[in-house]
mmCIF file of C-alpha atoms in Angstrom:
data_model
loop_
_atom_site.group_PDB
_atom_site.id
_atom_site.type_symbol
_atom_site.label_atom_id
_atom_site.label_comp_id
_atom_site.label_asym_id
_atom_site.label_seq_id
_atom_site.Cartn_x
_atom_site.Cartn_y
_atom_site.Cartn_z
ATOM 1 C CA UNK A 1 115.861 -77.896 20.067
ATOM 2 C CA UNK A 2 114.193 -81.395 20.965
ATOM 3 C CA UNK A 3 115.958 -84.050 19.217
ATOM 4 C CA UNK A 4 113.935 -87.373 17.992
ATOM 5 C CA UNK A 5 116.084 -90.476 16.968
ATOM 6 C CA UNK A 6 115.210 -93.461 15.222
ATOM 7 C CA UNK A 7 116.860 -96.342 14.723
ATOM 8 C CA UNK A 8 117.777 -98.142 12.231
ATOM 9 C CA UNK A 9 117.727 -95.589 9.497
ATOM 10 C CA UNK A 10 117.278 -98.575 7.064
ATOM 11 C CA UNK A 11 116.541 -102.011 7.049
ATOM 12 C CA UNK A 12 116.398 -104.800 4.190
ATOM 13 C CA UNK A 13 114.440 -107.853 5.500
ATOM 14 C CA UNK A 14 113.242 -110.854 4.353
ATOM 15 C CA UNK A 15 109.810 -111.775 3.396
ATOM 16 C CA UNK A 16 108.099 -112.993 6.431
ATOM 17 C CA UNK A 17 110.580 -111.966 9.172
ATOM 18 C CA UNK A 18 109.899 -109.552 11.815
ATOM 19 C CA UNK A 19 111.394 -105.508 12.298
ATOM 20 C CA UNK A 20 111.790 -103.513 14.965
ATOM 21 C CA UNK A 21 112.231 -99.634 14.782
ATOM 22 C CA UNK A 22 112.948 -97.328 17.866
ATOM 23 C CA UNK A 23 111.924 -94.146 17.882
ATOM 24 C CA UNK A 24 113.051 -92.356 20.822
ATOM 25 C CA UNK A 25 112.789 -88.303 22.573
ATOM 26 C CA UNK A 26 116.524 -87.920 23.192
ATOM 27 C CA UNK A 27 116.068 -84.739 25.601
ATOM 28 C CA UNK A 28 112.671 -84.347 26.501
ATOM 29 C CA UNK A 29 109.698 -86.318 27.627
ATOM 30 C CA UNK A 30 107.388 -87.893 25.443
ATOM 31 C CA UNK A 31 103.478 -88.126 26.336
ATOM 32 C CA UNK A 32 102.678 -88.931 22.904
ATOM 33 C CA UNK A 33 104.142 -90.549 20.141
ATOM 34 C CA UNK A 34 102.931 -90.881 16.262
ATOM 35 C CA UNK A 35 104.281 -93.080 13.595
ATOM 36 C CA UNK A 36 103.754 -92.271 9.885
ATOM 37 C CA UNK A 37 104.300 -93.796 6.426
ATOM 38 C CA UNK A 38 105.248 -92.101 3.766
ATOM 39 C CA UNK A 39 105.446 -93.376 0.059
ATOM 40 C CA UNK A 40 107.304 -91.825 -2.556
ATOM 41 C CA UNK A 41 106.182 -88.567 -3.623
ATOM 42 C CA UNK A 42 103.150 -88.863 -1.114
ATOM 43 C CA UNK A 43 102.096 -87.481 1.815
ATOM 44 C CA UNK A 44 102.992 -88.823 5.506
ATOM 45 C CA UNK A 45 100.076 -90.801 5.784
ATOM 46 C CA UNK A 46 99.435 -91.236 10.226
ATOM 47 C CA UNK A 47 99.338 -94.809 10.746
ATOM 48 C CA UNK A 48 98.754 -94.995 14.934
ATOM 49 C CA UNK A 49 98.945 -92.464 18.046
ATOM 50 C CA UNK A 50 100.586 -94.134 21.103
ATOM 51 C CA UNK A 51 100.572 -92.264 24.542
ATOM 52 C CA UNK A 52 102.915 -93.791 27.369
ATOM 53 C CA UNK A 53 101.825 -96.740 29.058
ATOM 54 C CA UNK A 54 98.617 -97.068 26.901
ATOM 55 C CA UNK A 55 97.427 -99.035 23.980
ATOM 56 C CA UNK A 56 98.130 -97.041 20.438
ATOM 57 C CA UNK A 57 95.169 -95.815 19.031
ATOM 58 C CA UNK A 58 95.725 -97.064 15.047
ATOM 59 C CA UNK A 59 94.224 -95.028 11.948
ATOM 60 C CA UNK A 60 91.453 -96.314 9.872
ATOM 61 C CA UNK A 61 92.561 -98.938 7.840
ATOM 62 C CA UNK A 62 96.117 -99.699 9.640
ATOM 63 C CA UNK A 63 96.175 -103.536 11.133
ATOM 64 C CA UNK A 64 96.936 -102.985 14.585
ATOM 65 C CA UNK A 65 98.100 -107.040 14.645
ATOM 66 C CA UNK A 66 100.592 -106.503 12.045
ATOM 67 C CA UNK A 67 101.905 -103.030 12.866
ATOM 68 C CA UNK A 68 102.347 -103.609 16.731
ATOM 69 C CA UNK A 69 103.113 -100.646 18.805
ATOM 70 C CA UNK A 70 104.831 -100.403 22.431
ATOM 71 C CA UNK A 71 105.502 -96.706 24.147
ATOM 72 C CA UNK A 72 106.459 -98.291 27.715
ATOM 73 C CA UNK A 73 108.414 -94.946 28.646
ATOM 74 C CA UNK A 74 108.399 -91.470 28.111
ATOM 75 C CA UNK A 75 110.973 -91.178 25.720
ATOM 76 C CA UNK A 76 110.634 -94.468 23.735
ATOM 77 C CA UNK A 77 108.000 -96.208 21.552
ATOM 78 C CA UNK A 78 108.865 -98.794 19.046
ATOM 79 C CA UNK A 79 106.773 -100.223 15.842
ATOM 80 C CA UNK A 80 107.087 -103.575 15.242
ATOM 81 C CA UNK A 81 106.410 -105.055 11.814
ATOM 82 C CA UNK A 82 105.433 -108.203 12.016
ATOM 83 C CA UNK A 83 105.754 -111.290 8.857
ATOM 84 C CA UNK A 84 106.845 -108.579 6.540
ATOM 85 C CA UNK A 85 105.905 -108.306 3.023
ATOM 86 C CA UNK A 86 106.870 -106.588 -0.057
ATOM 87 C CA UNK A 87 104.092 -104.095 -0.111
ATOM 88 C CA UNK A 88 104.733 -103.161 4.058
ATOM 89 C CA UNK A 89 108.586 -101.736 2.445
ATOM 90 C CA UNK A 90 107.743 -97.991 2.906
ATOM 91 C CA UNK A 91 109.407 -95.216 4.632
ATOM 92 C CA UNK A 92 108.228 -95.073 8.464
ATOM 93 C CA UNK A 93 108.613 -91.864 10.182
ATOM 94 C CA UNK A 94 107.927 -90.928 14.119
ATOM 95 C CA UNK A 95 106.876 -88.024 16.042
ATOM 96 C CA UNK A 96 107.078 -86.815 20.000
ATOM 97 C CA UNK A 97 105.005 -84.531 21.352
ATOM 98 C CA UNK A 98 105.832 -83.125 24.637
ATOM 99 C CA UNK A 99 103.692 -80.914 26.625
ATOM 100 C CA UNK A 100 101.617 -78.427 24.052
ATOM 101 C CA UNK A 101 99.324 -78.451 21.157
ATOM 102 C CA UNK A 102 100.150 -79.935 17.598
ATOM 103 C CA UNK A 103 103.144 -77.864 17.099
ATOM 104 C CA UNK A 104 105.291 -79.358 19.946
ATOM 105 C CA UNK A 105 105.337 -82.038 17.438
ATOM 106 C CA UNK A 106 109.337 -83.285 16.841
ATOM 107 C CA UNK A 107 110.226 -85.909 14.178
ATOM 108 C CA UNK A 108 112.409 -88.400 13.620
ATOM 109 C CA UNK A 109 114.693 -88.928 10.422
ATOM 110 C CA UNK A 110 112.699 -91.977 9.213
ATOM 111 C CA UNK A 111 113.789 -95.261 8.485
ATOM 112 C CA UNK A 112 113.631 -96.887 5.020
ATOM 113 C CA UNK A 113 112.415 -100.704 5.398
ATOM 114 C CA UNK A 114 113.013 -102.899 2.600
ATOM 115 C CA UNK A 115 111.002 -106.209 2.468
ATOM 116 C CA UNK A 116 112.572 -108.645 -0.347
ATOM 117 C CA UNK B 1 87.920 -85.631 6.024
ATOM 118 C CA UNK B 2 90.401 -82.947 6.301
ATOM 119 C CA UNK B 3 92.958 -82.814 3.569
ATOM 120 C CA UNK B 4 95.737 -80.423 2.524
ATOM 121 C CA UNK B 5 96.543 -80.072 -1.215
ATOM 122 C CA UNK B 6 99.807 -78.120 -2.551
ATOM 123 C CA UNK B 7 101.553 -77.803 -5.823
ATOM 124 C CA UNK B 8 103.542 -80.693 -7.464
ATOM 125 C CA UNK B 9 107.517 -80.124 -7.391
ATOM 126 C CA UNK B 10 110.113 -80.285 -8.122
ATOM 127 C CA UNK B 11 110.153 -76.324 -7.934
ATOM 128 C CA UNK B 12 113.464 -75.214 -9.200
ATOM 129 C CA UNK B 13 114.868 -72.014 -8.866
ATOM 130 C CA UNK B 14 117.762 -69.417 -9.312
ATOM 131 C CA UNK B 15 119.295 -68.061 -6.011
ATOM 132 C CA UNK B 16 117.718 -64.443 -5.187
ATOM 133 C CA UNK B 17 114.552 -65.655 -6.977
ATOM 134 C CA UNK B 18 110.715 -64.944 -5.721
ATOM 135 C CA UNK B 19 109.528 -68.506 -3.764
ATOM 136 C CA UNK B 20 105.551 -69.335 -3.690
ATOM 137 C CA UNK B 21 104.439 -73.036 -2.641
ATOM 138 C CA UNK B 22 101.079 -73.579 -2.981
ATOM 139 C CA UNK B 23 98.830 -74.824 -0.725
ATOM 140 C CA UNK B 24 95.239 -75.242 0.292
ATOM 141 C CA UNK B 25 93.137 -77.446 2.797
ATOM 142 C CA UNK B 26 89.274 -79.054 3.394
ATOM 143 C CA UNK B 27 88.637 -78.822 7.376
ATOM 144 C CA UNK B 28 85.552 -78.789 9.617
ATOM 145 C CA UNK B 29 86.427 -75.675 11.962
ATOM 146 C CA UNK B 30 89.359 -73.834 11.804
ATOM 147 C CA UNK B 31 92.394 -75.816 12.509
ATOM 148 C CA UNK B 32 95.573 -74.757 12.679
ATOM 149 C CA UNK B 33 98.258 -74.727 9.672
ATOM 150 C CA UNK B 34 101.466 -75.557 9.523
ATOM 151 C CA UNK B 35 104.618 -75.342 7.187
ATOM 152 C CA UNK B 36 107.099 -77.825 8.285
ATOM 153 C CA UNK B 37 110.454 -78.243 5.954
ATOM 154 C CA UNK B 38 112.495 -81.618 5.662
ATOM 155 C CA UNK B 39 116.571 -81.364 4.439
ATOM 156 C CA UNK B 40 118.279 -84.147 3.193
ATOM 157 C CA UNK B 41 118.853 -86.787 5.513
ATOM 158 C CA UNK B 42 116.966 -85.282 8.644
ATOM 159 C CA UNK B 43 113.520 -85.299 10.106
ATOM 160 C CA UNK B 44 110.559 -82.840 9.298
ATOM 161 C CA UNK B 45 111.207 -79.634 11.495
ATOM 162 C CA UNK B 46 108.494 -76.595 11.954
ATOM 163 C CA UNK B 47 108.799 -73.662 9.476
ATOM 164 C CA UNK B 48 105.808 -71.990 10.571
ATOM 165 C CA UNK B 49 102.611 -71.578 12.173
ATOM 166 C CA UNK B 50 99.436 -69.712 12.477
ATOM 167 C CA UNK B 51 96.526 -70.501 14.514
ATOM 168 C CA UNK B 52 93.576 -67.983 13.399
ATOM 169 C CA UNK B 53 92.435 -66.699 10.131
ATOM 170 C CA UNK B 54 94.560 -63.634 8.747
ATOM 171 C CA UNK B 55 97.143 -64.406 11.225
ATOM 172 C CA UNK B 56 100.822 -64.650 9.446
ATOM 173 C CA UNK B 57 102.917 -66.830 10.753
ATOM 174 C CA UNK B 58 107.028 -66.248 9.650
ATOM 175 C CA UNK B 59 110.518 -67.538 10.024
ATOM 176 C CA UNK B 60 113.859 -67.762 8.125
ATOM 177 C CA UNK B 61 112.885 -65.237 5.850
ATOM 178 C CA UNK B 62 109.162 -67.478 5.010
ATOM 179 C CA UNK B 63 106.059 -66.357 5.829
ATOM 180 C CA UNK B 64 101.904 -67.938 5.293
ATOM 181 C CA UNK B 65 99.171 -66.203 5.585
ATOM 182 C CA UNK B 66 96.441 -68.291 7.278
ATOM 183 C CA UNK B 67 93.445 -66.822 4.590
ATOM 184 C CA UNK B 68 89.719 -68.654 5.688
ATOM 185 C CA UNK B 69 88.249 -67.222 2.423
ATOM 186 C CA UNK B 70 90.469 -68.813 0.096
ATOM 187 C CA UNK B 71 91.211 -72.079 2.653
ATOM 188 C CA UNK B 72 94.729 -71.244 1.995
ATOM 189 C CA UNK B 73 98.206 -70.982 3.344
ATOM 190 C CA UNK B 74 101.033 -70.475 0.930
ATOM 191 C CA UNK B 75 104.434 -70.142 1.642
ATOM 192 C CA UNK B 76 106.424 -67.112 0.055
ATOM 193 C CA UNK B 77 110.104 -66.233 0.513
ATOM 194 C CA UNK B 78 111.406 -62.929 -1.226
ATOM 195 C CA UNK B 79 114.649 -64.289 -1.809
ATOM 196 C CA UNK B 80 115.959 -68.075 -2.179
ATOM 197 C CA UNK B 81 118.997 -69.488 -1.159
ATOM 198 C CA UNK B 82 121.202 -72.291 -2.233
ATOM 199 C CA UNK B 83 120.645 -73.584 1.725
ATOM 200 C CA UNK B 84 116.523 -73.409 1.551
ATOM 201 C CA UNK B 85 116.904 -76.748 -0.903
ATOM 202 C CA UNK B 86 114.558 -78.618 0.961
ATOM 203 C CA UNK B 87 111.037 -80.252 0.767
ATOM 204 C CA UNK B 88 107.948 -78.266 2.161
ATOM 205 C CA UNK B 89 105.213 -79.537 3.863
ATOM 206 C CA UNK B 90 102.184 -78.092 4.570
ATOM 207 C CA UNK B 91 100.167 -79.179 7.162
ATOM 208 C CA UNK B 92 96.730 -78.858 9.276
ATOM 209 C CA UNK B 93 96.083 -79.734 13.047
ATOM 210 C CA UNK B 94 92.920 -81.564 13.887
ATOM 211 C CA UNK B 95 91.508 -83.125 16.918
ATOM 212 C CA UNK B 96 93.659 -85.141 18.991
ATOM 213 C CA UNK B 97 96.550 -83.258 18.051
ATOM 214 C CA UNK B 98 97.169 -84.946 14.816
ATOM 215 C CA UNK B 99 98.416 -83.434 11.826
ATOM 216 C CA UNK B 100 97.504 -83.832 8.157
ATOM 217 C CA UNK B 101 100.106 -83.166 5.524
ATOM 218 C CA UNK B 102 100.374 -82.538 2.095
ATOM 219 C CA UNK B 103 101.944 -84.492 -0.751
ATOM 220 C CA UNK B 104 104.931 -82.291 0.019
ATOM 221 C CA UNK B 105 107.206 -80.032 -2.567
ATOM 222 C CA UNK B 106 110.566 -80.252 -3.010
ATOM 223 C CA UNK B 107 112.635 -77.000 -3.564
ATOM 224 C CA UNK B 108 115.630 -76.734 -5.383
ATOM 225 C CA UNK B 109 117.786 -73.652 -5.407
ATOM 226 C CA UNK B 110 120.951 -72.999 -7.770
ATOM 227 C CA UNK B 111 123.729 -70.695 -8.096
#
């Protein structure tokens, strides 16, 4: 089936630095991408939709300047988190969707960021 | 909104044993609903799907029936296995394609 990387899995940074995940459609293109939070023991909570070569759409409620997102290729978007803080250390989850409704959705394994 | 409620875990059970998850949803329309299971270490992956009230959707031995009267979908297997430890989410499509998931439920199964 389609495959969805991310990379890193985790990451421990400090307060006020900059991360970088990947999140990237290993054998298929694409058009879409979603990122999610999750919190422990809660639901995967949709933070932005990005489709390729477009600005991301963000949620409600999600800073778009602190939580930037880049999808410059069909099988690559990446969710930068910009002058970290404690309360940003979540669990950040991707999607791809390639060509299809809602359940052509594929995920990623998550990565765990850790802001000290 | 649209929101997706199902039961608290963890659920544990014996192997062989009788598996109901719980869930229900709020939506304007009728969106689809989705099961989607997550094993340790890897991403969410699709269980299941229906699209239409009454419709069942089934895999792997699981099966939902989509049930507009009751706004619910809940997941049933007949008979566990160690191997279906996991955590179950249920989920609905709305506009845009996006989903909205539940808290989830973890399963555990034991010998």
């Amino acid at each position: 089936g389609a495959v969805v990387s991310q990379h890193p899995s985790w990451v421990i940074c400090k307060s006020g630095t900059s991360v970088k995940i990947e999140c990237r459609s290993l054998d298929f293109q694409a058009t879409t991408m979603f990122w999610y939070r999750q919190f422990p023991k809660q639901s995967l909570m949709l933070m932005a939709t990005s489709n390729e070569g477009s600005k991301a759409t963000y949620e409600q409620g999600v800073e778009k300047d602190k939580f930037l997102i880049n999808h410059a290729s069909l099988t690559l978007s990446t969710l930068t988190v910009t002058s970290a803080h404690p309360e940003d250390s979540s669990f950040y989850i991707c999607s791809a969707r390639g060509f299809g409704g809602a359940d052509t959705q594929y995920f990623g394994p998550g990565t765990r960021l850790t802001v000290l | 909104g649209n929101s997706v409620t199902q039961m608290e875990g963890p659920v544990t059970l014996s192997e062989e044993a009788f598996l109901t998850i719980n869930c229900t949803y709020t939506a304007t329309g009728y969106p689809s609903l989705f099961w989607y299971v997550q094993y340790p270490g890897e991403g969410l992956q699709l269980l299941l799907k229906a699209t239409k009230a009454d419709d069942k959707g089934s895999n792997k031995g699981f099966e939902a029936t989509y049930r507009k009267e009751t706004t619910s979908f809940h997941l049933e297997k007949g008979s566990v296995q160690v191997s279906d430890s996991a955590v179950y989410f249920c989920a609905l499509g709305g506009g845009g394609n996006k989903l909205t998931f539940g808290t989830g439920t973890q399963l555990k199964v034991e010998l």
